[in-house]
Tab-separated table of C-alpha atoms in Angstrom:
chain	number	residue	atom	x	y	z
A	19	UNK	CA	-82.533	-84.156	-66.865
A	20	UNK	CA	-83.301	-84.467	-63.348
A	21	UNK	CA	-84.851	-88.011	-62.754
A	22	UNK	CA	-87.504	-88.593	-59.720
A	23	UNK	CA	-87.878	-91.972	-58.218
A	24	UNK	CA	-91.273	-92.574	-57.062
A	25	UNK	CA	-93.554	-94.342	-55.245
A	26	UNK	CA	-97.197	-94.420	-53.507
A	27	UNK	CA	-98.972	-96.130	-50.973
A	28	UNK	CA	-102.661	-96.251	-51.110
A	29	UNK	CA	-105.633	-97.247	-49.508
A	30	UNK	CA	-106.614	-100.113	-51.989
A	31	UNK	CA	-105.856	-101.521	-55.157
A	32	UNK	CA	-107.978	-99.256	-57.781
A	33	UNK	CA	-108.722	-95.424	-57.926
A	34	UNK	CA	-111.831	-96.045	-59.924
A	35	UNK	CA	-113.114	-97.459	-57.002
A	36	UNK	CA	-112.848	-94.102	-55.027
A	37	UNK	CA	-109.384	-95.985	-53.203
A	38	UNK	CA	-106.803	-92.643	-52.813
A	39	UNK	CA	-103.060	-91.874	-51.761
A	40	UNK	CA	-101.765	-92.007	-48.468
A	41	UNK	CA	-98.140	-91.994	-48.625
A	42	UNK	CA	-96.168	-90.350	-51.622
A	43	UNK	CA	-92.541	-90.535	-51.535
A	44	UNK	CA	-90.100	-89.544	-54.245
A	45	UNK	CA	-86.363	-89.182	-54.508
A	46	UNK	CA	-84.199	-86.902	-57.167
A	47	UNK	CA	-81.345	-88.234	-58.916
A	48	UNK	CA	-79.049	-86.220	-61.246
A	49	UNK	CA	-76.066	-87.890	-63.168
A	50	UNK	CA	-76.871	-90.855	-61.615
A	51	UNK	CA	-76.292	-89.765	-58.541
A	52	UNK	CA	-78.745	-89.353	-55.287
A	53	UNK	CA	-78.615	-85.840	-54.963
A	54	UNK	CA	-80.257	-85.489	-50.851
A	55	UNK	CA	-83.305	-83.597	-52.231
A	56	UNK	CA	-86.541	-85.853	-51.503
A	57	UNK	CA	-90.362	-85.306	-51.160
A	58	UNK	CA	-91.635	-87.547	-48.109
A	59	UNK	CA	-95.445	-87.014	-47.910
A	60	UNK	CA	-98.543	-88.440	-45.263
A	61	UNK	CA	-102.115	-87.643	-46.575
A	62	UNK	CA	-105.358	-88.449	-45.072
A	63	UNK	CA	-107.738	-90.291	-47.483
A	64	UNK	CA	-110.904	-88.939	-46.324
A	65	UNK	CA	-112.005	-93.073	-46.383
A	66	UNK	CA	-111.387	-96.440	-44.987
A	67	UNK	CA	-108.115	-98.219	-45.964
A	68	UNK	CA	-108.720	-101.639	-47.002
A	69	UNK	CA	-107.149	-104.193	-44.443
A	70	UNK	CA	-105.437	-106.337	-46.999
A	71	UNK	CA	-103.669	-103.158	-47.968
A	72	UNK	CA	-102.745	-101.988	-44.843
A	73	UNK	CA	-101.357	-105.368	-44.084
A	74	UNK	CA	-99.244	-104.490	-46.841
A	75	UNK	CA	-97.652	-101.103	-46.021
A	76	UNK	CA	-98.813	-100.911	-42.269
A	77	UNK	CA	-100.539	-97.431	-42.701
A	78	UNK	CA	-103.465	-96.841	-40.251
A	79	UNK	CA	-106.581	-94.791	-40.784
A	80	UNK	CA	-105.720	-93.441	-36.718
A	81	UNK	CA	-102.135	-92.691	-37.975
A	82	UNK	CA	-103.374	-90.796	-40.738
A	83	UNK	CA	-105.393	-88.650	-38.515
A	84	UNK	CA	-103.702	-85.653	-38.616
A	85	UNK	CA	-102.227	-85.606	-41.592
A	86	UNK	CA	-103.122	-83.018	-44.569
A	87	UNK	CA	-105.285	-83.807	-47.909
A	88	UNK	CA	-103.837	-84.701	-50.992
A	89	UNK	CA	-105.754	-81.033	-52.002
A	90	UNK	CA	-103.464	-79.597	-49.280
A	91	UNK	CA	-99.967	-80.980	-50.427
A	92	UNK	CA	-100.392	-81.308	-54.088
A	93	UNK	CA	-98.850	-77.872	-55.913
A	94	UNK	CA	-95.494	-79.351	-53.189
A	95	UNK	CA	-95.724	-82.552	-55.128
A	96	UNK	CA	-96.256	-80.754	-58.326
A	97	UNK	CA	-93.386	-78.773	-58.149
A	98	UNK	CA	-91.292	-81.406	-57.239
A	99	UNK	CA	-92.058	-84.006	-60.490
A	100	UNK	CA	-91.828	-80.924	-62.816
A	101	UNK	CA	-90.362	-81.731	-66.182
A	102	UNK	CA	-88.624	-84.515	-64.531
A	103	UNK	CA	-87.928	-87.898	-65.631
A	104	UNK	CA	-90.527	-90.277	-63.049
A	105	UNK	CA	-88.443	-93.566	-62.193
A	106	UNK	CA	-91.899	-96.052	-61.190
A	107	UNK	CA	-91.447	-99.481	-60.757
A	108	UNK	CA	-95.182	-100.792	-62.109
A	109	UNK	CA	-95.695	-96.737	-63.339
A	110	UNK	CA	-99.738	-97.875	-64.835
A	111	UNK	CA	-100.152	-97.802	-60.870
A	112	UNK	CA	-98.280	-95.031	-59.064
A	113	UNK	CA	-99.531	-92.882	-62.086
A	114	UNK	CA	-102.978	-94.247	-62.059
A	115	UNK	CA	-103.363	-92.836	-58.753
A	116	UNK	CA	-101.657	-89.753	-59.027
A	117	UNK	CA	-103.980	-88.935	-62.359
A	118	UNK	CA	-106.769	-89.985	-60.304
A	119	UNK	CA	-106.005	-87.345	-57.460
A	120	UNK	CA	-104.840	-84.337	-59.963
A	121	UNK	CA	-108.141	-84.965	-61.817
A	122	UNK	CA	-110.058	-85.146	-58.882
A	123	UNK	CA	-108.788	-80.895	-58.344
A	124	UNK	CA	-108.720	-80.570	-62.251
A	125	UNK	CA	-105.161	-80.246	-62.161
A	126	UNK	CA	-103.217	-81.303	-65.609
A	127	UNK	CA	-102.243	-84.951	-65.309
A	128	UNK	CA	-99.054	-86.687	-64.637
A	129	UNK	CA	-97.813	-86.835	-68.171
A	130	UNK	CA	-98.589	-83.262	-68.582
A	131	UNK	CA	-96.339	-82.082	-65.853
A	132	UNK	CA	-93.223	-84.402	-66.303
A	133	UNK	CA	-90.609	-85.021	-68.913
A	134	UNK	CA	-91.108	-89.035	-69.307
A	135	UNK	CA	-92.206	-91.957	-67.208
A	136	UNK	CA	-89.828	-94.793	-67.337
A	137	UNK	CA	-91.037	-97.784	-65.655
A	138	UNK	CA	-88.750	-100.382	-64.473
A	139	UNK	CA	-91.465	-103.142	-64.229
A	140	UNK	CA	-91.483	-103.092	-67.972
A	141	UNK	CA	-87.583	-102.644	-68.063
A	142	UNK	CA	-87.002	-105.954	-66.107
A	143	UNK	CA	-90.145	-108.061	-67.873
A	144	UNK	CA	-87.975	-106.821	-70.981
A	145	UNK	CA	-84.751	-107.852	-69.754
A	146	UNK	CA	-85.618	-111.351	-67.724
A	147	UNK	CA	-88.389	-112.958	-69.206
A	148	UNK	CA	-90.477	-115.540	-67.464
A	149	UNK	CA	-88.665	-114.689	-64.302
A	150	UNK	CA	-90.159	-112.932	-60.958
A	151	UNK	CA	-89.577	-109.384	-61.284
A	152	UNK	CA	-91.328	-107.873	-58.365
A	153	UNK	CA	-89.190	-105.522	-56.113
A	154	UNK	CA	-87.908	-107.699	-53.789
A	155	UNK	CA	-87.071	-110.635	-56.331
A	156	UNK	CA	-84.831	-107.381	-58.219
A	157	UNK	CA	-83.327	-107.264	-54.809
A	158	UNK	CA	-82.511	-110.450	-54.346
A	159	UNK	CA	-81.386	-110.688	-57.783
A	160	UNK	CA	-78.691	-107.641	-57.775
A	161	UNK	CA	-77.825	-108.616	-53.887
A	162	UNK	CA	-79.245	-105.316	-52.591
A	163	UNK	CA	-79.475	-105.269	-48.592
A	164	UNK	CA	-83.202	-104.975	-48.031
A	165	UNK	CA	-82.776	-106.105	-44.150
A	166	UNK	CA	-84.301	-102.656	-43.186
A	167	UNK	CA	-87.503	-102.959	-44.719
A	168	UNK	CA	-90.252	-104.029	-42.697
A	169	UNK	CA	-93.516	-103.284	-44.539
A	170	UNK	CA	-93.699	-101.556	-48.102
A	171	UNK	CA	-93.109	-98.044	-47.149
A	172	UNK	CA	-92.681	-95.268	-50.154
A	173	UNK	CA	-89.353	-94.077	-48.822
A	174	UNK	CA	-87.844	-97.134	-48.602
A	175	UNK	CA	-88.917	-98.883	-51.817
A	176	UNK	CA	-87.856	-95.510	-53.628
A	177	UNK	CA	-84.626	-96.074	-52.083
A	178	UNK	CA	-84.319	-99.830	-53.350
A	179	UNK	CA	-85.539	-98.397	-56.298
A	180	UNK	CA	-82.835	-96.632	-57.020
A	181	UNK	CA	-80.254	-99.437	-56.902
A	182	UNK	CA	-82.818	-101.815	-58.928
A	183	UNK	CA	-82.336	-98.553	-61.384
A	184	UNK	CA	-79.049	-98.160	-61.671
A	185	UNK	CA	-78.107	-101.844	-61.688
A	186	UNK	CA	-80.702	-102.513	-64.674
A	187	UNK	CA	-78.937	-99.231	-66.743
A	188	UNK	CA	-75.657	-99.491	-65.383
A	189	UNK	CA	-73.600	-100.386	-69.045
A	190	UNK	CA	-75.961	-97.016	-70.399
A	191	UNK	CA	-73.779	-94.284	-69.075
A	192	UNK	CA	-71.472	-95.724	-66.733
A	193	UNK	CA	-69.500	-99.518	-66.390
A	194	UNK	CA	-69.770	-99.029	-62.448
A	195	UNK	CA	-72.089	-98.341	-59.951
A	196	UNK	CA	-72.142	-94.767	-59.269
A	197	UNK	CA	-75.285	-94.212	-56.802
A	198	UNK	CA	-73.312	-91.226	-54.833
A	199	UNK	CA	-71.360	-92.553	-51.933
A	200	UNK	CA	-70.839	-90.108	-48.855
A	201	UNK	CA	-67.567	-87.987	-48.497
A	202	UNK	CA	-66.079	-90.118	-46.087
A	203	UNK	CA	-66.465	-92.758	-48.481
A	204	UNK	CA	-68.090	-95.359	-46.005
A	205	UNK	CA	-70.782	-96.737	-49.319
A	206	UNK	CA	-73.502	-94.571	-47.493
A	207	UNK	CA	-75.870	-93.059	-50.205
A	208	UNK	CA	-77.082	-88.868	-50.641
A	209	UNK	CA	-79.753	-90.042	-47.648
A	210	UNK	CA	-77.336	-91.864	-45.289
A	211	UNK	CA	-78.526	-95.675	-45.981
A	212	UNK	CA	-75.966	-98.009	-46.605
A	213	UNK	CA	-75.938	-100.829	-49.393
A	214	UNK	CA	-74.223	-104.058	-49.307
A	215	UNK	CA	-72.349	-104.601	-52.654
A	216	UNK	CA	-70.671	-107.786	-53.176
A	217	UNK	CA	-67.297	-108.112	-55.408
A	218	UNK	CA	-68.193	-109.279	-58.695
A	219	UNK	CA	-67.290	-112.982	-59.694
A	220	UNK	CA	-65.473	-113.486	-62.990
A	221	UNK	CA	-65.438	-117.085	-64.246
A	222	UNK	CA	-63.251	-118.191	-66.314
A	223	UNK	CA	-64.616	-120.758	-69.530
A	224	UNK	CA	-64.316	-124.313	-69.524
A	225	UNK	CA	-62.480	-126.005	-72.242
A	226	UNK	CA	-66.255	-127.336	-73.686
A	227	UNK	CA	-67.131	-123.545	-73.866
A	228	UNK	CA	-64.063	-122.767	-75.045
A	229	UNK	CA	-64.645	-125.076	-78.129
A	230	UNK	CA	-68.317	-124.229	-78.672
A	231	UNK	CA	-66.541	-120.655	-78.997
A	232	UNK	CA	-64.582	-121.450	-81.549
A	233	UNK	CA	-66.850	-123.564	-83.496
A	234	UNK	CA	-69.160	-120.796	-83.452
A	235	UNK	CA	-66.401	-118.836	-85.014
A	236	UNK	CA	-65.548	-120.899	-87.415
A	237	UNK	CA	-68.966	-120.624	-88.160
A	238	UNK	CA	-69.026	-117.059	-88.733
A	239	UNK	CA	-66.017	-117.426	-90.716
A	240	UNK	CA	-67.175	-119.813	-93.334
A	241	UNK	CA	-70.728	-116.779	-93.531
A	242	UNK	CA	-68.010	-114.101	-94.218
A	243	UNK	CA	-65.733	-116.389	-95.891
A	244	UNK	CA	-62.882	-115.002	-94.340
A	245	UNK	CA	-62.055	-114.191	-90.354
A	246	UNK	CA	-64.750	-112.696	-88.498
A	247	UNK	CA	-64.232	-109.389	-86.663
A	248	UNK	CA	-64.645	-111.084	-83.501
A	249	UNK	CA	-61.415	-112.787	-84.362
A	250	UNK	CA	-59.705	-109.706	-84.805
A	251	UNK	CA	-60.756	-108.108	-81.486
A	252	UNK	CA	-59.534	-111.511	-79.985
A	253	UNK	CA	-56.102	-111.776	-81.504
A	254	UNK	CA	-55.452	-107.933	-82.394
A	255	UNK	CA	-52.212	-107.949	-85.489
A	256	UNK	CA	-49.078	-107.200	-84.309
A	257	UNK	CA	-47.475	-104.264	-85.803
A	258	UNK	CA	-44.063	-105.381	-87.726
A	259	UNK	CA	-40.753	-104.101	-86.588
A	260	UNK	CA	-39.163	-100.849	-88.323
């Protein structure tokens, strides 16, 4: 299934208060892989943008000026999500938007046109509880270069996206990171940004885990009452000599 990373910028924080899309970016993935095909879009609002949002993603109304309706670009952006798998990092709020927009031209909604909406806000609330898991803090978590991101542009978070993705699913399909390098091999992705990936550190126990180990074994033992499996994966028999 092809897979669609996605995200918006907007001119506020809620569509049910008439606030709209002004940037839509979205990039396609196939076997985990970036595959160079991406949908970079500008569309005028037809309203203010709230300052505290454009604080946020540096969009001006006067830059905006020029640039087509959402009514104008949306069978493009259609097209491009069809029967796709959406990658949204907080998706109630990309797709909240989108819905808005599509209903606004009584086009079918977002569900209607794509295969599944997977949102990786959820995915790391699941996986790190209690912790920050906004963007950036995924970022800083995985070691993924953001150094090149200035405000919260669509393109940009879709590609940090990407690596949050595939770092939070990477023992699904695959042990190793596999976001598509370029030919010459140089760690450069599908679009030509590069990614800083740091060698992984193995640490070896200490004797006190060592022994928590095995007590916790012989724990398992005594539940069985024999040797657990684990013990078998451990110390694997030796076949006898012919």
């Amino acid at each position: 299934m092809r897979q669609i990373i996605l995200d918006t910028e907007t001119t506020g924080l809620d569509p049910n208060q008439g606030h709209r899309i002004i940037e839509f970016a979205g990039l396609e993935m196939v076997n985990r892989k970036l595959t160079g095909r991406y949908l970079h879009l500008y569309m005028h609002p037809e309203r203010e943008i709230d300052p505290d949002a454009e604080r946020v993603h540096g969009i001006s109304l006067a830059f905006l000026a020029d640039k087509p309706k959402f009514r104008d670009v949306a069978a493009e952006l259609s097209e491009f999500i069809a029967d796709a798998e959406l990658i949204i990092h907080n998706a109630p709020f990309d797709v909240g938007f989108m819905n808005a927009e599509f209903n606004r031209l009584g086009l079918p909604l977002v569900d209607k046109q794509c295969a599944q909406i997977t949102d990786t806000l959820a995915m790391a609330r699941d996986a790190f509880p209690g912790k920050r898991n906004s963007l950036d803090a995924l970022c800083d978590r995985f070691e993924i270069d953001r150094s090149n991101r200035t405000f919260h542009g669509a393109l940009i978070d879709c590609e940090l996206l990407s690596e949050v993705y595939l770092w939070m699913t990477r023992g699904q399909d695959s042990l190793m990171m596999d976001i598509g390098y370029g030919e010459d091999g140089d760690g450069s992705n599908a679009l030509g940004f590069k990614f800083e990936r740091k060698p992984l550190t193995v640490l070896a126990p200490s004797a006190d885990e060592l022994a928590a180990h095995q007590e916790y074994l012989d724990t398992l033992d005594k539940s069985v009452k024999g040797s657990c499996l684990w013990r078998s994966i451990e110390n694997p028999p030796t076949e006898a000599p012919a």
